[in-house]
CSV table of C-alpha atoms in Angstrom, one decimal:
chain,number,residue,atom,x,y,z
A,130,UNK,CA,0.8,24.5,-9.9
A,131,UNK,CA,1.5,28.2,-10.1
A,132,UNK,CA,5.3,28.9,-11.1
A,133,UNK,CA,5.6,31.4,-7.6
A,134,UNK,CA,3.9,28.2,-5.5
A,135,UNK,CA,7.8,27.4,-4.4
A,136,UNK,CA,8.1,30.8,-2.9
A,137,UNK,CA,6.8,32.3,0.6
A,138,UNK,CA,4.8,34.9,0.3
A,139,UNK,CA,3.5,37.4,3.3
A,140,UNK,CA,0.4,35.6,5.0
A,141,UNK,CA,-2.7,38.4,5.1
A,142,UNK,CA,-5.6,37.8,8.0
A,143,UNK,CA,-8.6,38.0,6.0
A,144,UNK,CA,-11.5,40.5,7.1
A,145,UNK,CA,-14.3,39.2,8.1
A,146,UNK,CA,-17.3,38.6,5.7
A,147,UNK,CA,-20.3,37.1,5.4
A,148,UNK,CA,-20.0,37.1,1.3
A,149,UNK,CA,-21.2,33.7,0.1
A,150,UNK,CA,-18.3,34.4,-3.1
A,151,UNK,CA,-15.6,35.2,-0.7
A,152,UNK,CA,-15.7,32.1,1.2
A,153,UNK,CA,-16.3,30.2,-2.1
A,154,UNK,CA,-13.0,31.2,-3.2
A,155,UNK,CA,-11.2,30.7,0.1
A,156,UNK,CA,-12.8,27.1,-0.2
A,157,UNK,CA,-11.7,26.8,-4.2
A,158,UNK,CA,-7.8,28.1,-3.0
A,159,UNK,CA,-7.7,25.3,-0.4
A,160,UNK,CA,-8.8,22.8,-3.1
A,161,UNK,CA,-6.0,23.8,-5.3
A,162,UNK,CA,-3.5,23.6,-2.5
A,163,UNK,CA,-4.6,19.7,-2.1
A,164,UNK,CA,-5.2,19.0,-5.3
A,165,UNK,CA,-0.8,20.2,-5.6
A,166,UNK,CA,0.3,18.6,-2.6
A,167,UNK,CA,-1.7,15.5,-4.2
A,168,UNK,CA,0.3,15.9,-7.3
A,169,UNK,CA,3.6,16.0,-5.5
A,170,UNK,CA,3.1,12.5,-3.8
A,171,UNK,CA,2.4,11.1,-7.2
A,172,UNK,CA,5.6,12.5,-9.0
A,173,UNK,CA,7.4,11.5,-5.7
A,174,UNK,CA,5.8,7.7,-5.9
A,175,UNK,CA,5.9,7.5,-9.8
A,176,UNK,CA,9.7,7.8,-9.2
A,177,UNK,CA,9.7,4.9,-7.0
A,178,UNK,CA,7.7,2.6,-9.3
A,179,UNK,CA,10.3,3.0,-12.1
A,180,UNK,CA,13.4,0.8,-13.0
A,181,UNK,CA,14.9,3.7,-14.3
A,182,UNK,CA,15.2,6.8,-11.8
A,183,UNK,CA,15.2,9.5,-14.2
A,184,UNK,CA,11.7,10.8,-16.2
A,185,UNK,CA,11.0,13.2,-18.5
A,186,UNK,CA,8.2,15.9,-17.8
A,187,UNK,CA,6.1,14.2,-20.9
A,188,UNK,CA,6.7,10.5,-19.2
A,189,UNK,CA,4.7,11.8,-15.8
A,190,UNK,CA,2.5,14.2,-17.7
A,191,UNK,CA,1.2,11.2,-19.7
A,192,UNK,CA,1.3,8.4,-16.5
A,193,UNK,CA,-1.0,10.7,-14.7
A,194,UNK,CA,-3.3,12.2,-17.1
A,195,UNK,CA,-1.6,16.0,-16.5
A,196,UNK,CA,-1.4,19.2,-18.6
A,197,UNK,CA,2.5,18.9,-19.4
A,198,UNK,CA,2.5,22.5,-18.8
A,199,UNK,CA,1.7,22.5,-15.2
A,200,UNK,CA,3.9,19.2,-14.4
A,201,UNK,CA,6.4,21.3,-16.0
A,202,UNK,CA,6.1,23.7,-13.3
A,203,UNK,CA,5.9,21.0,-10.6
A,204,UNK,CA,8.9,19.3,-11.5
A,205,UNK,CA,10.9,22.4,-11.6
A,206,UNK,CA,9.4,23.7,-8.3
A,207,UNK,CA,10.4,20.3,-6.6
A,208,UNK,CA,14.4,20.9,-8.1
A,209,UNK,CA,14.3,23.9,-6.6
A,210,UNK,CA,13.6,22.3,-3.5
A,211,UNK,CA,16.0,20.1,-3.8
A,212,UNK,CA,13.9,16.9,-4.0
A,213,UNK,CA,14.5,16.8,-7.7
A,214,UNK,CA,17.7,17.0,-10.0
A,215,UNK,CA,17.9,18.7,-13.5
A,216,UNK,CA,19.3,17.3,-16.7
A,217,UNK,CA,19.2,19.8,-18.6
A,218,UNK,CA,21.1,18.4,-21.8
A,219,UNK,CA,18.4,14.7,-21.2
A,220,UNK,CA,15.6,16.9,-20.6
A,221,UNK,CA,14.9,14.0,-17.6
A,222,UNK,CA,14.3,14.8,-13.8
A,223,UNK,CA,15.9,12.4,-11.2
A,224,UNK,CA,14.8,12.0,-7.6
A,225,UNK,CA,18.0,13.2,-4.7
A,226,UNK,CA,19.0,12.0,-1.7
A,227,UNK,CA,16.4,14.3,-0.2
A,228,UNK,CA,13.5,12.3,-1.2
A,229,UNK,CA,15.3,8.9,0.5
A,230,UNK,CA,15.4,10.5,3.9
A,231,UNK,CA,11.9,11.8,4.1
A,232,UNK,CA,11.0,8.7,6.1
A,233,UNK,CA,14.2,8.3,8.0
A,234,UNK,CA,12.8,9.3,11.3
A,235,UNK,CA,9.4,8.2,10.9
A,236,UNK,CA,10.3,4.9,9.8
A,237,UNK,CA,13.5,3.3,9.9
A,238,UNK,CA,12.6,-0.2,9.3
A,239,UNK,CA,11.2,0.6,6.0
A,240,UNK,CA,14.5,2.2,4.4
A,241,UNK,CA,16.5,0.3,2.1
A,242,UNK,CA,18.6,-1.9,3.6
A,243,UNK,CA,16.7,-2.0,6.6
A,244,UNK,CA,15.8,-5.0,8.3
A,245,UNK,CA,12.4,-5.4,6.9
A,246,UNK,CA,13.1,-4.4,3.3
A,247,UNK,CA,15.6,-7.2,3.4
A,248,UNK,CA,12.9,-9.9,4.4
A,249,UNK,CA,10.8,-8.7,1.8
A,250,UNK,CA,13.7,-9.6,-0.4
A,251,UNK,CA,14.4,-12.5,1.0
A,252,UNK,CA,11.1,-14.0,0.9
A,253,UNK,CA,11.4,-12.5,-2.8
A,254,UNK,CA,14.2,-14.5,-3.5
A,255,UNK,CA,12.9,-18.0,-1.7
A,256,UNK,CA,9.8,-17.8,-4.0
A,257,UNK,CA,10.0,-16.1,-7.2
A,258,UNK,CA,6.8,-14.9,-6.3
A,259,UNK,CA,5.9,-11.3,-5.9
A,260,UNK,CA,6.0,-10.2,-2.5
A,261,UNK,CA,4.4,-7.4,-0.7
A,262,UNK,CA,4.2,-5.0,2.1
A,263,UNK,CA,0.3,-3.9,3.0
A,264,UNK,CA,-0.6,-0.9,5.3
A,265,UNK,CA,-4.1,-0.3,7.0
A,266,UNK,CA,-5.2,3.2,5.8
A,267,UNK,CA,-8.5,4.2,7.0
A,268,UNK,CA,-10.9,1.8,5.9
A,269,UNK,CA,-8.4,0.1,3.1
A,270,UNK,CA,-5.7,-1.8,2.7
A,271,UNK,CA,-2.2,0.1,1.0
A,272,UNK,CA,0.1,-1.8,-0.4
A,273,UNK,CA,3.6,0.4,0.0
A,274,UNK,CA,6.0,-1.7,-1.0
A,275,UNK,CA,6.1,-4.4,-4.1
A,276,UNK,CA,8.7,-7.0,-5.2
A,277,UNK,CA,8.0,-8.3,-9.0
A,278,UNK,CA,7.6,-12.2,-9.6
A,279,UNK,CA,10.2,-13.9,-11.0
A,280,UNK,CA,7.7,-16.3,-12.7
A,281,UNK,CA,4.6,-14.4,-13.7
A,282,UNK,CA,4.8,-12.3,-16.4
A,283,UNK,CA,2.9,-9.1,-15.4
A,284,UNK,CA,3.3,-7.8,-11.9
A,285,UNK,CA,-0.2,-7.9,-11.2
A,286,UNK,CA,-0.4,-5.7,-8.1
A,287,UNK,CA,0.7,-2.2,-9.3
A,288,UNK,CA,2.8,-0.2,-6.1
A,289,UNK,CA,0.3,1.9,-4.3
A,290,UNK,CA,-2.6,-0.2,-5.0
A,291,UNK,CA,-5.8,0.9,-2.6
A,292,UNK,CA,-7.6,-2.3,-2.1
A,293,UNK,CA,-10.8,-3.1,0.4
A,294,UNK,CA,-10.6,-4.9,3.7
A,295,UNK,CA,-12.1,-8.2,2.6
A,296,UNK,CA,-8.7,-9.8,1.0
A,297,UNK,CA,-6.4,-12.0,2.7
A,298,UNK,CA,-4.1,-8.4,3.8
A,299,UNK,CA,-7.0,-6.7,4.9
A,300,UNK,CA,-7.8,-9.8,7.4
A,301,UNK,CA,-4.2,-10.1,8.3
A,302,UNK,CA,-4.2,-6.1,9.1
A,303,UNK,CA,-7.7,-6.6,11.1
A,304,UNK,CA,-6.5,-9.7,13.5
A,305,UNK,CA,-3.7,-7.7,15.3
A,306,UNK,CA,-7.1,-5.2,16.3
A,307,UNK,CA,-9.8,-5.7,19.4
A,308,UNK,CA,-12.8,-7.1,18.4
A,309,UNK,CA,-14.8,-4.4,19.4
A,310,UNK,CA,-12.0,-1.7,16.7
A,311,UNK,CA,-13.3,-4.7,14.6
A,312,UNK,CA,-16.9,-4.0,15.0
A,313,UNK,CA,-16.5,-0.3,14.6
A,314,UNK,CA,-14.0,-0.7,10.9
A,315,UNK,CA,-16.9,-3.0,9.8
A,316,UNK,CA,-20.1,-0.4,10.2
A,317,UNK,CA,-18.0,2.4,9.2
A,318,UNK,CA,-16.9,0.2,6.3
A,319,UNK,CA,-20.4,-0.6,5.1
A,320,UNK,CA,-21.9,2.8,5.5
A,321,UNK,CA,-19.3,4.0,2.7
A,322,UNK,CA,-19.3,0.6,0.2
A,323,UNK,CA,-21.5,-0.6,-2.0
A,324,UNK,CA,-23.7,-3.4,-1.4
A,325,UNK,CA,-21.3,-6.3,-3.1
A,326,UNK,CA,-18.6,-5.4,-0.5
A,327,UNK,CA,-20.6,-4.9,2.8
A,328,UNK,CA,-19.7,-7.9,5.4
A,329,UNK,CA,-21.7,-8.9,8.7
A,330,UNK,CA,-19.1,-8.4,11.8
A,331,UNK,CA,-20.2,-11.9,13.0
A,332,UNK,CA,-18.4,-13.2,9.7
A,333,UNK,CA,-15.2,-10.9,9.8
A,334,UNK,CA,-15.0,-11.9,13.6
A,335,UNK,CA,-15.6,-15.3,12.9
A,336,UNK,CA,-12.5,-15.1,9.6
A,337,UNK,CA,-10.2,-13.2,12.2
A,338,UNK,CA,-10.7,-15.7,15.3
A,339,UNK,CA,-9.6,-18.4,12.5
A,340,UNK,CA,-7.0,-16.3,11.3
A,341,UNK,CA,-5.7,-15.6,14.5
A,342,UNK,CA,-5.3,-19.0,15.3
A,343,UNK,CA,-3.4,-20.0,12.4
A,344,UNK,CA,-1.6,-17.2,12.4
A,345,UNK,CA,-2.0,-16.8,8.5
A,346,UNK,CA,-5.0,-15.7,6.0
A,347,UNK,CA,-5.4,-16.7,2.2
A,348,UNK,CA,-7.8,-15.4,-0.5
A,349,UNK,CA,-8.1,-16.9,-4.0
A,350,UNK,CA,-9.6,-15.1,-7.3
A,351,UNK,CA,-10.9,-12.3,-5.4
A,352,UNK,CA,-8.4,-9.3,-5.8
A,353,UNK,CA,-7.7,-10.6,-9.3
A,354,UNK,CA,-8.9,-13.5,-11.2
A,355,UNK,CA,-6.7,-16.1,-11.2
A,356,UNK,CA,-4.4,-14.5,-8.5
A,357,UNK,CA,-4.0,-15.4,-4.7
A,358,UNK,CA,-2.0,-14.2,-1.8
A,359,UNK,CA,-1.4,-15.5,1.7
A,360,UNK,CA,-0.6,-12.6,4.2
A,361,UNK,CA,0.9,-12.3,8.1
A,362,UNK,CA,0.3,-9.6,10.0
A,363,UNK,CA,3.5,-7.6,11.6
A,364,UNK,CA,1.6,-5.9,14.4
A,365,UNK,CA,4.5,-4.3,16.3
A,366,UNK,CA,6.7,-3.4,13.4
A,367,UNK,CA,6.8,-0.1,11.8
A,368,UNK,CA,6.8,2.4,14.7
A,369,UNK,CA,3.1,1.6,15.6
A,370,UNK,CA,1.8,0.9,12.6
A,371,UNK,CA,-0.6,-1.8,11.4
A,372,UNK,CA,1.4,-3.8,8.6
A,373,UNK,CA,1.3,-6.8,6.7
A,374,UNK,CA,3.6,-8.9,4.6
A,375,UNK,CA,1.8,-11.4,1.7
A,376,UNK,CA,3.3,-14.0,-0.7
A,377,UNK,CA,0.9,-13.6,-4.0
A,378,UNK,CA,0.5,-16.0,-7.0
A,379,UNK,CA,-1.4,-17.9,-9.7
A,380,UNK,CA,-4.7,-18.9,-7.5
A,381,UNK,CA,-3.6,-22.7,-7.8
A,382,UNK,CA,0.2,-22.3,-6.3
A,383,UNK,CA,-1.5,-19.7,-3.5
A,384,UNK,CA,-4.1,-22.6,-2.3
A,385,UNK,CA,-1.8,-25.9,-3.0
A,386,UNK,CA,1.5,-24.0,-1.0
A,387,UNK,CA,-0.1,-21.3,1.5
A,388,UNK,CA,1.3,-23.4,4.6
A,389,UNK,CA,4.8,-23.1,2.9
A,390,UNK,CA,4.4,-19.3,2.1
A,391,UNK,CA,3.1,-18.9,5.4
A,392,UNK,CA,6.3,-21.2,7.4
A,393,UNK,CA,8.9,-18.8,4.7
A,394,UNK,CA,6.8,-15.6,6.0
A,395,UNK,CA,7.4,-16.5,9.3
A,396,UNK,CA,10.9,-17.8,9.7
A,397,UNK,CA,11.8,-14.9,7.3
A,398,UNK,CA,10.5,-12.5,10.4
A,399,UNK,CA,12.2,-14.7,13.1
A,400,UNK,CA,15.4,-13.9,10.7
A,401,UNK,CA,15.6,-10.0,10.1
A,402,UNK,CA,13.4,-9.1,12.6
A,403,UNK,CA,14.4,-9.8,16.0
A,404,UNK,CA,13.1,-8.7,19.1
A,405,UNK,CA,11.1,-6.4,17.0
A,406,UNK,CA,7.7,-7.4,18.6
A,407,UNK,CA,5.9,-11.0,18.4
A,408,UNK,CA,5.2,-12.1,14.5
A,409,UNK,CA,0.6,-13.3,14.9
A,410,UNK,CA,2.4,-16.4,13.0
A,411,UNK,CA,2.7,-19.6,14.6
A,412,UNK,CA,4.2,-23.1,13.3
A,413,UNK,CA,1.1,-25.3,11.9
A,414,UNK,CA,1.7,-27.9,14.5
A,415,UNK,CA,-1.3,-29.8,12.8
A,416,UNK,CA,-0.1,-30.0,9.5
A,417,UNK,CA,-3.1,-28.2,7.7
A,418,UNK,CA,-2.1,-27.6,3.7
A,419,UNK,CA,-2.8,-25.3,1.4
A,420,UNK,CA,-5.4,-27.7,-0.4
A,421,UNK,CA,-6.9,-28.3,2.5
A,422,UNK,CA,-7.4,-25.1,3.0
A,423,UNK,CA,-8.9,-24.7,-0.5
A,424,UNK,CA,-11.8,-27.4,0.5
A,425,UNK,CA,-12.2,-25.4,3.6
A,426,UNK,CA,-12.9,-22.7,1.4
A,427,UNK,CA,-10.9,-20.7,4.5
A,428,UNK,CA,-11.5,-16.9,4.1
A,429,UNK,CA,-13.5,-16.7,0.9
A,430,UNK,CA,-14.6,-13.8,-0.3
A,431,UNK,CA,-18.3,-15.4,-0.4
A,432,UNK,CA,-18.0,-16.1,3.0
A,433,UNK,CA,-17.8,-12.8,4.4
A,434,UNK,CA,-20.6,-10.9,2.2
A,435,UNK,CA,-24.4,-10.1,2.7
């Protein structure tokens, strides 16, 4: 980022001109600009990954693959913003108060201390498994939001994670949509994948009716081998957006206590989040259990491919 990029400068209306190298480098400016903005959501995000707050320009430069010249010039142009604070004796950049209240408006039940972070802990704390909040962006699952296991040893789903639709979030996500949204996400899904993750929309249909009537969906060594997750859909939490909340562990404890993950999930949301719109979970009047569900082979990835 250019060291004047945090100052305004006098907009120009450009002349017309059919010059094949002018337009190039109107199109080359506007890639820059992204390519900044892009780079300022990752410093921002990198911040809120970290157990420690503060960073030094060398410890982003080298987490993102940048030229520690021009992250120099980032970090500085976001302290002058004020989204950043200075140490200059450390040599370490700390996130303000500034950064916290970029969502407040847009979404206050994702703030900390808010009613939904504190079910995420919550179910965090029941468990000792890791515990996460998933978002449906564009054809992919987002998760926002992760709580560490207190039992694994790596977390193994990083903050900010971009994952396809065919995992236990991604069906969770699709059941709070019409079937015919369904239909659409799937052609428009396998017109941009690659063969191993197209799916027929008579199998996602048939995976979201089930889901929908158990209120729950579970995937096994698909994401990661040897890792599970049960999810829930939240469909009227988050100021209209489509999220989901999954219980992820070793494949074996996923399968053997999804009923239980799914019966914490969805007392945990009768808890913190009342009157906040109707949780897609139910109670599992008929007693299914996770093993069950493992002979079932309910929501397999196999299931759902070419």
């Amino acid at each position: 980022m250019d060291a004047g990029a945090c100052q305004a400068t006098p907009t120009r209306t450009p002349r017309r001109s059919s010059s094949p190298t002018r337009a190039s480098t109107f199109l080359a400016s506007d890639a820059k600009r992204i390519k900044s903005a892009e780079r300022v959501l990752q410093v921002l995000e990198y911040f809120s990954t970290r157990q420690h707050p503060e960073a030094t320009v060398m410890d982003i430069a080298k987490a993102h693959g940048l030229p520690q010249s021009s992250t120099s010039e980032l970090l500085k142009c976001l302290t002058a913003l004020g989204y950043l604070a200075h140490d200059p004796f450390r040599r370490t950049y700390v996130p303000t108060a500034r950064v916290a209240l970029l969502g407040a408006g847009a979404a206050p039940l994702l703030l900390q201390g808010g009613p939904l972070m504190e079910m995420l802990a919550d179910l965090n704390e029941q468990t000792g498994e890791f515990v996460v909040l998933g978002m449906l962006v564009g054809l992919a699952v987002r998760y926002v939001h992760v709580l560490p296991s207190s039992r694994l040893i790596t977390t193994v789903v990083p903050e900010s994670s971009s994952l396809p639709l065919h995992t236990a979030m991604g069906r969770a996500l699709l059941s709070a949509l019409p079937d015919e949204a369904i239909r659409k996400f799937v052609h428009r899904l396998n017109a941009q994948v690659s063969e191993k993750w197209r799916v027929t929309p008579s199998a996602i249909l048939a995976e979201t009716a089930e889901m929908r009537r158990l209120g729950y969906s579970v995937t096994a060594n698909t994401v990661w081998r040897g890792g599970g997750m049960v999810c829930a859909p939240l469909p009227d939490c988050g100021d209209g957006q489509l999220l989901g909340v999954g219980i992820g562990s070793d494949a074996e404890t996923t399968l053997d206590r999804a009923a239980d993950f799914a019966e914490r999930i969805r007392a945990a949301a009768a808890r913190h989040l009342p009157g906040r719109g109707q949780m897609a979970l139910k109670q599992n009047a008929g007693g299914d259990t996770g093993r069950e569900n493992k002979e079932a082979g309910l929501f397999s990835a196999q299931s759902a491919r070419v």
